[in-house]
mmCIF file of C-alpha atoms in Angstrom:
data_model
loop_
_atom_site.group_PDB
_atom_site.id
_atom_site.type_symbol
_atom_site.label_atom_id
_atom_site.label_comp_id
_atom_site.label_asym_id
_atom_site.label_seq_id
_atom_site.Cartn_x
_atom_site.Cartn_y
_atom_site.Cartn_z
ATOM 1 C CA MET A 12 -0.253 0.173 0.405
ATOM 2 C CA LYS A 13 1.222 3.234 -0.285
ATOM 3 C CA ARG A 14 2.101 6.034 1.841
ATOM 4 C CA VAL A 15 -0.295 8.296 2.432
ATOM 5 C CA GLY A 16 0.972 12.097 2.750
ATOM 6 C CA ILE A 17 0.861 15.557 3.614
ATOM 7 C CA ARG A 18 -0.442 15.915 0.192
ATOM 8 C CA ASP A 19 -3.231 13.290 0.346
ATOM 9 C CA VAL A 20 -4.250 15.185 2.822
ATOM 10 C CA ALA A 21 -4.776 18.562 0.738
ATOM 11 C CA GLU A 22 -6.072 17.459 -1.738
ATOM 12 C CA ARG A 23 -8.840 15.796 -0.507
ATOM 13 C CA ALA A 24 -9.705 18.717 1.137
ATOM 14 C CA GLY A 25 -8.669 20.691 -1.211
ATOM 15 C CA VAL A 26 -6.443 23.411 0.986
ATOM 16 C CA SER A 27 -2.796 24.022 -0.140
ATOM 17 C CA ILE A 28 -0.138 21.701 2.024
ATOM 18 C CA SER A 29 0.768 24.727 3.850
ATOM 19 C CA THR A 30 -2.842 24.867 5.540
ATOM 20 C CA VAL A 31 -2.187 21.412 6.231
ATOM 21 C CA SER A 32 0.259 21.857 8.155
ATOM 22 C CA ASN A 33 -0.564 24.939 9.784
ATOM 23 C CA ALA A 34 -4.236 22.629 10.981
ATOM 24 C CA LEU A 35 -3.046 19.888 12.011
ATOM 25 C CA ASN A 36 0.720 21.484 13.682
ATOM 26 C CA ARG A 37 -1.032 25.067 14.163
ATOM 27 C CA PRO A 38 -4.192 25.468 14.163
ATOM 28 C CA GLN A 39 -4.660 28.371 15.671
ATOM 29 C CA MET A 40 -3.316 29.837 12.619
ATOM 30 C CA VAL A 41 -5.995 28.861 10.758
ATOM 31 C CA SER A 42 -10.004 28.903 11.131
ATOM 32 C CA GLU A 43 -11.743 26.181 12.948
ATOM 33 C CA GLY A 44 -13.604 25.341 9.665
ATOM 34 C CA LEU A 45 -10.941 24.460 8.258
ATOM 35 C CA VAL A 46 -9.378 22.800 11.133
ATOM 36 C CA ALA A 47 -12.632 20.453 11.218
ATOM 37 C CA ARG A 48 -12.411 19.596 6.628
ATOM 38 C CA VAL A 49 -8.230 18.977 7.534
ATOM 39 C CA ARG A 50 -8.572 16.111 10.102
ATOM 40 C CA THR A 51 -10.982 14.674 8.682
ATOM 41 C CA ALA A 52 -9.505 14.189 5.437
ATOM 42 C CA ALA A 53 -6.810 12.806 7.085
ATOM 43 C CA GLU A 54 -9.111 10.506 8.690
ATOM 44 C CA GLN A 55 -10.561 8.853 6.047
ATOM 45 C CA LEU A 56 -7.212 8.563 4.491
ATOM 46 C CA GLY A 57 -5.687 6.883 7.490
ATOM 47 C CA TYR A 58 -3.392 9.200 7.602
ATOM 48 C CA VAL A 59 0.078 9.549 10.559
ATOM 49 C CA PRO A 60 2.624 12.618 10.200
ATOM 50 C CA LEU A 61 6.318 11.511 10.546
ATOM 51 C CA GLN A 62 7.627 11.374 13.478
ATOM 52 C CA ALA A 63 11.484 12.355 12.783
ATOM 53 C CA ALA A 64 8.235 15.929 10.876
ATOM 54 C CA GLN A 65 7.717 16.821 13.831
ATOM 55 C CA ALA A 66 10.557 16.264 15.669
ATOM 56 C CA LEU A 67 12.431 18.939 13.443
ATOM 57 C CA ARG A 68 9.725 21.168 13.994
ATOM 58 C CA ALA A 69 9.418 20.842 17.841
ATOM 59 C CA GLY A 70 12.538 21.329 18.194
ATOM 60 C CA ARG A 71 12.548 17.712 20.612
ATOM 61 C CA SER A 72 12.478 14.054 20.318
ATOM 62 C CA GLY A 73 10.830 13.096 22.689
ATOM 63 C CA LEU A 74 12.923 10.236 22.792
ATOM 64 C CA LEU A 75 15.189 9.054 25.140
ATOM 65 C CA GLY A 76 17.858 5.975 23.682
ATOM 66 C CA MET A 77 18.953 3.238 25.923
ATOM 67 C CA THR A 78 21.394 0.231 24.501
ATOM 68 C CA VAL A 79 21.701 -3.145 26.679
ATOM 69 C CA ILE A 80 23.690 -5.782 26.207
ATOM 70 C CA ASN A 81 21.171 -8.660 25.772
ATOM 71 C CA ILE A 82 17.389 -8.501 26.393
ATOM 72 C CA ALA A 83 17.694 -12.042 25.804
ATOM 73 C CA ASN A 84 18.413 -11.646 29.369
ATOM 74 C CA PRO A 85 15.624 -10.732 31.870
ATOM 75 C CA PHE A 86 17.571 -8.413 34.185
ATOM 76 C CA PHE A 87 18.479 -6.028 30.613
ATOM 77 C CA ALA A 88 14.283 -6.403 30.409
ATOM 78 C CA ASP A 89 13.970 -4.769 34.148
ATOM 79 C CA MET A 90 16.169 -2.477 33.654
ATOM 80 C CA VAL A 91 14.013 -0.905 30.607
ATOM 81 C CA ALA A 92 10.956 -1.277 32.133
ATOM 82 C CA GLY A 93 12.588 0.733 35.072
ATOM 83 C CA ALA A 94 14.020 2.742 32.652
ATOM 84 C CA GLU A 95 10.393 3.261 30.770
ATOM 85 C CA ASP A 96 9.106 3.900 34.120
ATOM 86 C CA ALA A 97 10.177 7.135 34.417
ATOM 87 C CA ALA A 98 10.664 7.880 31.235
ATOM 88 C CA SER A 99 6.755 7.928 30.576
ATOM 89 C CA ALA A 100 6.699 9.596 34.213
ATOM 90 C CA ALA A 101 8.260 12.798 32.083
ATOM 91 C CA GLY A 102 6.134 12.685 29.175
ATOM 92 C CA LEU A 103 9.489 10.939 27.270
ATOM 93 C CA ARG A 104 9.592 7.553 25.378
ATOM 94 C CA VAL A 105 11.996 5.104 25.406
ATOM 95 C CA LEU A 106 13.677 3.743 21.901
ATOM 96 C CA VAL A 107 16.000 0.289 22.772
ATOM 97 C CA GLY A 108 18.942 -1.092 20.913
ATOM 98 C CA ASN A 109 19.137 -4.883 22.327
ATOM 99 C CA SER A 110 22.676 -4.905 20.812
ATOM 100 C CA SER A 111 22.735 -9.256 21.863
ATOM 101 C CA ASP A 112 26.109 -8.955 22.501
ATOM 102 C CA ASP A 113 27.365 -7.889 19.219
ATOM 103 C CA VAL A 114 29.823 -4.201 18.721
ATOM 104 C CA ALA A 115 29.144 -4.057 15.329
ATOM 105 C CA LYS A 116 25.168 -3.812 16.360
ATOM 106 C CA GLU A 117 25.775 -1.491 19.955
ATOM 107 C CA ARG A 118 27.945 0.955 17.707
ATOM 108 C CA ASP A 119 24.802 1.394 14.577
ATOM 109 C CA HIS A 120 22.386 1.504 17.578
ATOM 110 C CA LEU A 121 25.028 3.988 18.461
ATOM 111 C CA GLU A 122 24.744 6.081 15.391
ATOM 112 C CA LEU A 123 21.080 5.650 14.768
ATOM 113 C CA PHE A 124 20.220 7.513 18.293
ATOM 114 C CA GLU A 125 22.313 10.748 16.837
ATOM 115 C CA ARG A 126 20.490 10.092 13.146
ATOM 116 C CA VAL A 127 16.895 10.720 14.981
ATOM 117 C CA HIS A 128 18.408 13.354 17.357
ATOM 118 C CA VAL A 129 17.188 11.888 20.894
ATOM 119 C CA GLU A 130 17.339 13.596 23.424
ATOM 120 C CA GLY A 131 19.699 11.628 25.357
ATOM 121 C CA ALA A 132 21.228 7.767 25.890
ATOM 122 C CA LEU A 133 21.432 5.273 28.240
ATOM 123 C CA VAL A 134 24.011 3.053 27.307
ATOM 124 C CA SER A 135 25.022 -0.354 29.057
ATOM 125 C CA PRO A 136 28.362 -0.632 27.202
ATOM 126 C CA PHE A 137 29.574 -4.177 25.772
ATOM 127 C CA GLY A 138 32.865 -3.015 23.924
ATOM 128 C CA PRO A 139 34.666 0.399 23.999
ATOM 129 C CA LEU A 140 32.810 2.563 23.452
ATOM 130 C CA ALA A 141 35.049 6.110 24.259
ATOM 131 C CA PRO A 142 34.461 8.153 20.090
ATOM 132 C CA TRP A 143 30.565 7.245 19.630
ATOM 133 C CA LEU A 144 29.574 8.637 23.100
ATOM 134 C CA ASP A 145 32.320 11.292 22.380
ATOM 135 C CA ARG A 146 30.066 11.990 19.287
ATOM 136 C CA LEU A 147 27.143 11.581 20.796
ATOM 137 C CA ARG A 148 28.106 14.580 23.706
ATOM 138 C CA GLY A 149 29.390 16.556 20.709
ATOM 139 C CA ARG A 150 25.422 17.163 19.776
ATOM 140 C CA GLY A 151 24.744 18.030 22.614
ATOM 141 C CA ILE A 152 22.993 13.977 23.330
ATOM 142 C CA PRO A 153 23.752 13.992 27.057
ATOM 143 C CA VAL A 154 25.083 10.190 28.282
ATOM 144 C CA VAL A 155 24.113 7.937 31.341
ATOM 145 C CA LEU A 156 26.303 4.646 31.495
ATOM 146 C CA VAL A 157 23.758 1.885 33.570
ATOM 147 C CA ASP A 158 25.185 -1.254 34.477
ATOM 148 C CA ALA A 159 29.139 0.267 34.623
ATOM 149 C CA ALA A 160 30.465 2.825 36.309
ATOM 150 C CA ASP A 161 33.284 5.046 33.807
ATOM 151 C CA ASP A 162 36.736 5.211 34.985
ATOM 152 C CA THR A 163 37.243 8.715 33.593
ATOM 153 C CA GLY A 164 34.431 10.390 35.906
ATOM 154 C CA GLU A 165 33.073 12.051 32.766
ATOM 155 C CA LEU A 166 30.614 10.456 32.623
ATOM 156 C CA PRO A 167 27.026 10.224 34.783
ATOM 157 C CA SER A 168 26.510 5.749 35.861
ATOM 158 C CA VAL A 169 24.951 3.387 38.041
ATOM 159 C CA SER A 170 26.603 0.336 38.505
ATOM 160 C CA PHE A 171 26.807 -2.314 41.199
ATOM 161 C CA ASP A 172 29.718 -3.540 42.439
ATOM 162 C CA ASP A 173 31.230 -6.843 40.954
ATOM 163 C CA VAL A 174 34.401 -7.774 43.108
ATOM 164 C CA ALA A 175 31.798 -7.563 46.236
ATOM 165 C CA GLY A 176 29.714 -9.951 44.466
ATOM 166 C CA GLY A 177 31.992 -11.958 43.136
ATOM 167 C CA ARG A 178 33.540 -12.337 46.866
ATOM 168 C CA LEU A 179 30.209 -12.736 47.895
ATOM 169 C CA ALA A 180 29.280 -15.666 46.044
ATOM 170 C CA ALA A 181 32.632 -17.834 46.609
ATOM 171 C CA GLU A 182 32.212 -16.730 50.480
ATOM 172 C CA HIS A 183 29.240 -18.038 50.424
ATOM 173 C CA LEU A 184 30.547 -21.451 48.928
ATOM 174 C CA LEU A 185 33.982 -21.634 50.606
ATOM 175 C CA ALA A 186 31.813 -20.887 54.415
ATOM 176 C CA SER A 187 29.359 -24.350 53.115
ATOM 177 C CA GLY A 188 32.638 -26.996 53.414
ATOM 178 C CA ARG A 189 33.628 -26.032 49.616
ATOM 179 C CA ARG A 190 36.753 -26.079 48.204
ATOM 180 C CA ARG A 191 37.650 -27.171 44.414
ATOM 181 C CA LEU A 192 35.454 -23.348 42.890
ATOM 182 C CA ALA A 193 34.908 -23.096 39.233
ATOM 183 C CA PHE A 194 33.559 -19.868 38.072
ATOM 184 C CA VAL A 195 31.818 -20.106 34.646
ATOM 185 C CA GLY A 196 30.940 -17.404 31.897
ATOM 186 C CA ALA A 197 31.759 -17.013 28.658
ATOM 187 C CA ARG A 198 35.431 -15.763 27.860
ATOM 188 C CA GLY A 199 36.334 -12.249 26.577
ATOM 189 C CA GLU A 200 32.933 -11.650 28.548
ATOM 190 C CA VAL A 201 32.367 -7.546 29.403
ATOM 191 C CA ARG A 202 33.886 -5.673 32.598
ATOM 192 C CA GLN A 203 31.225 -6.819 35.130
ATOM 193 C CA VAL A 204 32.257 -10.578 34.392
ATOM 194 C CA ARG A 205 35.942 -10.235 34.676
ATOM 195 C CA GLU A 206 35.550 -8.483 38.140
ATOM 196 C CA ARG A 207 32.351 -11.131 38.889
ATOM 197 C CA LEU A 208 35.443 -13.996 38.917
ATOM 198 C CA GLU A 209 37.979 -10.814 40.766
ATOM 199 C CA GLY A 210 35.217 -10.851 43.669
ATOM 200 C CA ALA A 211 35.263 -14.695 43.257
ATOM 201 C CA ARG A 212 39.211 -14.786 43.782
ATOM 202 C CA LEU A 213 39.690 -12.342 46.701
ATOM 203 C CA ALA A 214 38.233 -14.623 48.023
ATOM 204 C CA VAL A 215 39.644 -17.365 47.336
ATOM 205 C CA ALA A 216 43.327 -16.034 47.801
ATOM 206 C CA ALA A 217 42.079 -15.525 51.779
ATOM 207 C CA CYS A 218 40.782 -19.688 52.019
ATOM 208 C CA PRO A 219 43.495 -21.669 52.213
ATOM 209 C CA GLY A 220 43.512 -24.750 50.694
ATOM 210 C CA ALA A 221 39.885 -23.313 48.234
ATOM 211 C CA THR A 222 41.374 -23.426 45.125
ATOM 212 C CA ILE A 223 39.018 -21.523 42.024
ATOM 213 C CA GLU A 224 39.104 -22.637 37.958
ATOM 214 C CA PRO A 225 38.020 -19.616 35.534
ATOM 215 C CA VAL A 226 35.451 -22.123 33.252
ATOM 216 C CA TRP A 227 34.732 -21.319 29.579
ATOM 217 C CA THR A 228 31.878 -21.376 27.404
ATOM 218 C CA GLU A 229 30.562 -20.074 24.243
ATOM 219 C CA ARG A 230 27.619 -17.702 25.033
ATOM 220 C CA THR A 231 25.840 -17.530 28.737
ATOM 221 C CA THR A 232 22.025 -18.830 27.727
ATOM 222 C CA SER A 233 20.593 -21.368 29.914
ATOM 223 C CA ALA A 234 21.292 -24.152 26.612
ATOM 224 C CA ARG A 235 25.059 -23.318 26.541
ATOM 225 C CA GLY A 236 24.519 -24.050 30.744
ATOM 226 C CA VAL A 237 22.997 -27.508 30.528
ATOM 227 C CA ALA A 238 25.093 -28.955 27.900
ATOM 228 C CA PHE A 239 28.277 -27.358 30.277
ATOM 229 C CA GLY A 240 26.339 -29.067 33.030
ATOM 230 C CA GLU A 241 26.290 -32.322 31.853
ATOM 231 C CA GLN A 242 30.503 -31.837 30.651
ATOM 232 C CA LEU A 243 31.267 -31.170 33.887
ATOM 233 C CA ALA A 244 28.925 -33.939 35.376
ATOM 234 C CA ALA A 245 31.050 -36.496 33.258
ATOM 235 C CA ARG A 246 34.221 -35.727 35.472
ATOM 236 C CA SER A 247 35.000 -37.627 38.494
ATOM 237 C CA PRO A 248 34.498 -36.666 41.450
ATOM 238 C CA ARG A 249 37.173 -35.003 42.365
ATOM 239 C CA ASP A 250 38.484 -33.769 39.201
ATOM 240 C CA ARG A 251 35.238 -32.626 39.366
ATOM 241 C CA PRO A 252 34.765 -28.586 41.048
ATOM 242 C CA ASP A 253 32.465 -28.991 44.622
ATOM 243 C CA GLY A 254 31.108 -25.296 43.846
ATOM 244 C CA LEU A 255 30.570 -22.941 40.918
ATOM 245 C CA VAL A 256 29.633 -19.429 40.766
ATOM 246 C CA ALA A 257 28.247 -19.131 37.263
ATOM 247 C CA SER A 258 28.258 -15.246 35.763
ATOM 248 C CA ASN A 259 24.533 -14.672 34.876
ATOM 249 C CA ASP A 260 20.881 -16.985 36.498
ATOM 250 C CA HIS A 261 20.488 -18.388 32.549
ATOM 251 C CA LEU A 262 24.060 -20.313 32.907
ATOM 252 C CA ALA A 263 23.371 -21.038 36.289
ATOM 253 C CA ILE A 264 19.686 -22.597 35.722
ATOM 254 C CA GLY A 265 21.148 -24.300 33.137
ATOM 255 C CA LEU A 266 24.094 -25.811 35.153
ATOM 256 C CA VAL A 267 21.322 -27.311 37.541
ATOM 257 C CA HIS A 268 19.827 -28.817 34.313
ATOM 258 C CA GLY A 269 22.846 -30.009 33.103
ATOM 259 C CA LEU A 270 24.743 -31.608 36.505
ATOM 260 C CA ILE A 271 21.298 -32.973 37.586
ATOM 261 C CA ALA A 272 20.783 -35.016 34.273
ATOM 262 C CA GLY A 273 24.651 -36.319 34.443
ATOM 263 C CA GLY A 274 23.301 -38.134 37.802
ATOM 264 C CA VAL A 275 25.043 -35.197 39.932
ATOM 265 C CA ARG A 276 23.433 -34.485 43.206
ATOM 266 C CA VAL A 277 22.968 -30.345 43.991
ATOM 267 C CA PRO A 278 23.714 -29.104 45.986
ATOM 268 C CA ASP A 279 24.791 -32.267 48.145
ATOM 269 C CA ASP A 280 27.707 -32.928 45.518
ATOM 270 C CA VAL A 281 27.947 -29.849 43.584
ATOM 271 C CA ALA A 282 26.855 -26.473 44.565
ATOM 272 C CA VAL A 283 25.958 -23.866 42.140
ATOM 273 C CA VAL A 284 25.586 -19.856 42.508
ATOM 274 C CA GLY A 285 23.920 -17.276 40.088
ATOM 275 C CA TYR A 286 23.654 -14.076 39.263
ATOM 276 C CA ASP A 287 20.895 -11.299 39.236
ATOM 277 C CA ASP A 288 18.242 -13.107 40.848
ATOM 278 C CA ILE A 289 15.927 -13.131 37.888
ATOM 279 C CA GLU A 290 12.764 -13.975 38.246
ATOM 280 C CA PHE A 291 12.805 -17.814 37.940
ATOM 281 C CA ALA A 292 15.285 -18.174 40.625
ATOM 282 C CA ALA A 293 13.274 -18.405 42.673
ATOM 283 C CA ILE A 294 10.453 -21.195 40.897
ATOM 284 C CA ALA A 295 13.393 -23.187 38.898
ATOM 285 C CA ALA A 296 13.275 -27.389 40.172
ATOM 286 C CA VAL A 297 16.182 -26.443 41.945
ATOM 287 C CA PRO A 298 15.488 -22.807 43.461
ATOM 288 C CA LEU A 299 18.538 -20.890 42.553
ATOM 289 C CA THR A 300 21.033 -19.415 45.070
ATOM 290 C CA SER A 301 21.543 -15.896 43.497
ATOM 291 C CA VAL A 302 23.556 -12.663 44.076
ATOM 292 C CA ARG A 303 20.313 -9.943 43.336
ATOM 293 C CA GLN A 304 20.786 -6.791 41.991
ATOM 294 C CA PRO A 305 18.142 -4.250 41.482
ATOM 295 C CA ALA A 306 17.273 -4.521 38.070
ATOM 296 C CA ARG A 307 14.518 -2.136 37.167
ATOM 297 C CA GLU A 308 15.611 0.551 40.214
ATOM 298 C CA MET A 309 19.142 1.203 38.222
ATOM 299 C CA GLY A 310 17.475 1.380 35.299
ATOM 300 C CA ARG A 311 14.519 4.569 36.730
ATOM 301 C CA ALA A 312 17.966 5.387 39.218
ATOM 302 C CA ALA A 313 20.465 5.875 35.679
ATOM 303 C CA ALA A 314 16.635 7.742 33.421
ATOM 304 C CA GLU A 315 16.326 10.248 36.424
ATOM 305 C CA LEU A 316 19.770 10.969 36.092
ATOM 306 C CA LEU A 317 19.955 11.531 32.527
ATOM 307 C CA LEU A 318 16.713 13.697 33.091
ATOM 308 C CA ALA A 319 18.634 15.948 35.968
ATOM 309 C CA ARG A 320 21.179 16.458 33.164
ATOM 310 C CA LEU A 321 18.471 17.530 30.836
ATOM 311 C CA SER A 322 16.344 19.565 32.986
ATOM 312 C CA GLY A 323 19.697 21.403 33.468
ATOM 313 C CA ALA A 324 21.004 19.824 36.938
ATOM 314 C CA SER A 325 23.913 19.943 37.992
ATOM 315 C CA GLY A 326 26.882 18.417 40.915
ATOM 316 C CA SER A 327 24.907 16.296 43.507
ATOM 317 C CA ASP A 328 21.898 16.311 41.287
ATOM 318 C CA LEU A 329 24.109 14.042 38.732
ATOM 319 C CA ALA A 330 26.418 11.609 41.263
ATOM 320 C CA SER A 331 26.839 8.203 40.306
ATOM 321 C CA VAL A 332 25.213 5.785 42.065
ATOM 322 C CA VAL A 333 26.510 2.167 42.706
ATOM 323 C CA TYR A 334 25.149 -0.460 44.030
ATOM 324 C CA GLN A 335 25.470 -3.296 46.887
ATOM 325 C CA PRO A 336 24.906 -6.938 46.027
ATOM 326 C CA GLU A 337 22.914 -8.937 48.551
ATOM 327 C CA LEU A 338 23.416 -12.568 48.402
ATOM 328 C CA VAL A 339 19.648 -14.573 48.044
ATOM 329 C CA VAL A 340 20.314 -18.700 49.203
ATOM 330 C CA ARG A 341 17.984 -20.847 48.111
ATOM 331 C CA ALA A 342 18.518 -24.613 47.897
ATOM 332 C CA SER A 343 21.195 -24.903 44.581
ATOM 333 C CA THR A 344 23.389 -23.995 47.896
ATOM 334 C CA ALA A 345 21.451 -24.519 51.390
ATOM 335 C CA GLY A 346 20.078 -28.142 50.540
#
């Protein structure tokens, strides 16, 4: 079907294009009769004004851009929901770009935000983005990092203490008598995951006789977790870790299923700790112990920082926020 344009509305109403524009966007400039005539024609034709054109006339898009690493992970979906809560309260909408663990896609999303003139950007970075973020800021588009801290101190951010989170997870396993730990994640994952491993290593270093083995999977999905759990189950008991820290809950839930399918008891033989505390963690076949991140609250806080920047606030109003971890203990470690 041909897209209905402003010219079609003008022809149906028997007026000029400029009259249609005024009637739809500046009705005070034309008579009430003409406004009614133009609107009737637009409704009959199913005319929908172009968002870009409206934004150009208004001088603002009414949009915030937001990139997330992988929206298939409920953690990021909840984070987007929190950002939408704050944006909606301010009369704005959120344009979401899902990077799917792909640096090129992530950069494409940022370039799209620039082209559509978003009013601000919330960025949960997967890869190095400094030149792209600098370009947005150079265009007058403020940026707030979410689920990541800014090493330069130039950008407001909402982040999580992942070193403390990894340490908390490993300390819990060590306190239950586990001594052969493994940290399971995807090689080359984002900084947050590397910091979780760093924290787990700190806990192990403080416990004489304990060890930790980094174990890498291709991707941190539940399917990969199942396959890898089965591989671990095939090891002899003396070569198998007795405690696992997974880099996210999807992977952890898959690991539990794979271990059980391979004849390994969870938590009796192997205890498992996940990360994020997604909703499904509590209702899995073996309820999952997990490090809780308040995803929705983090998304809302990041959007509020961005809105404060847009309103001209400065100083303490733009201070970065760092959330601290909470361990939620369930049957995957407690029996």
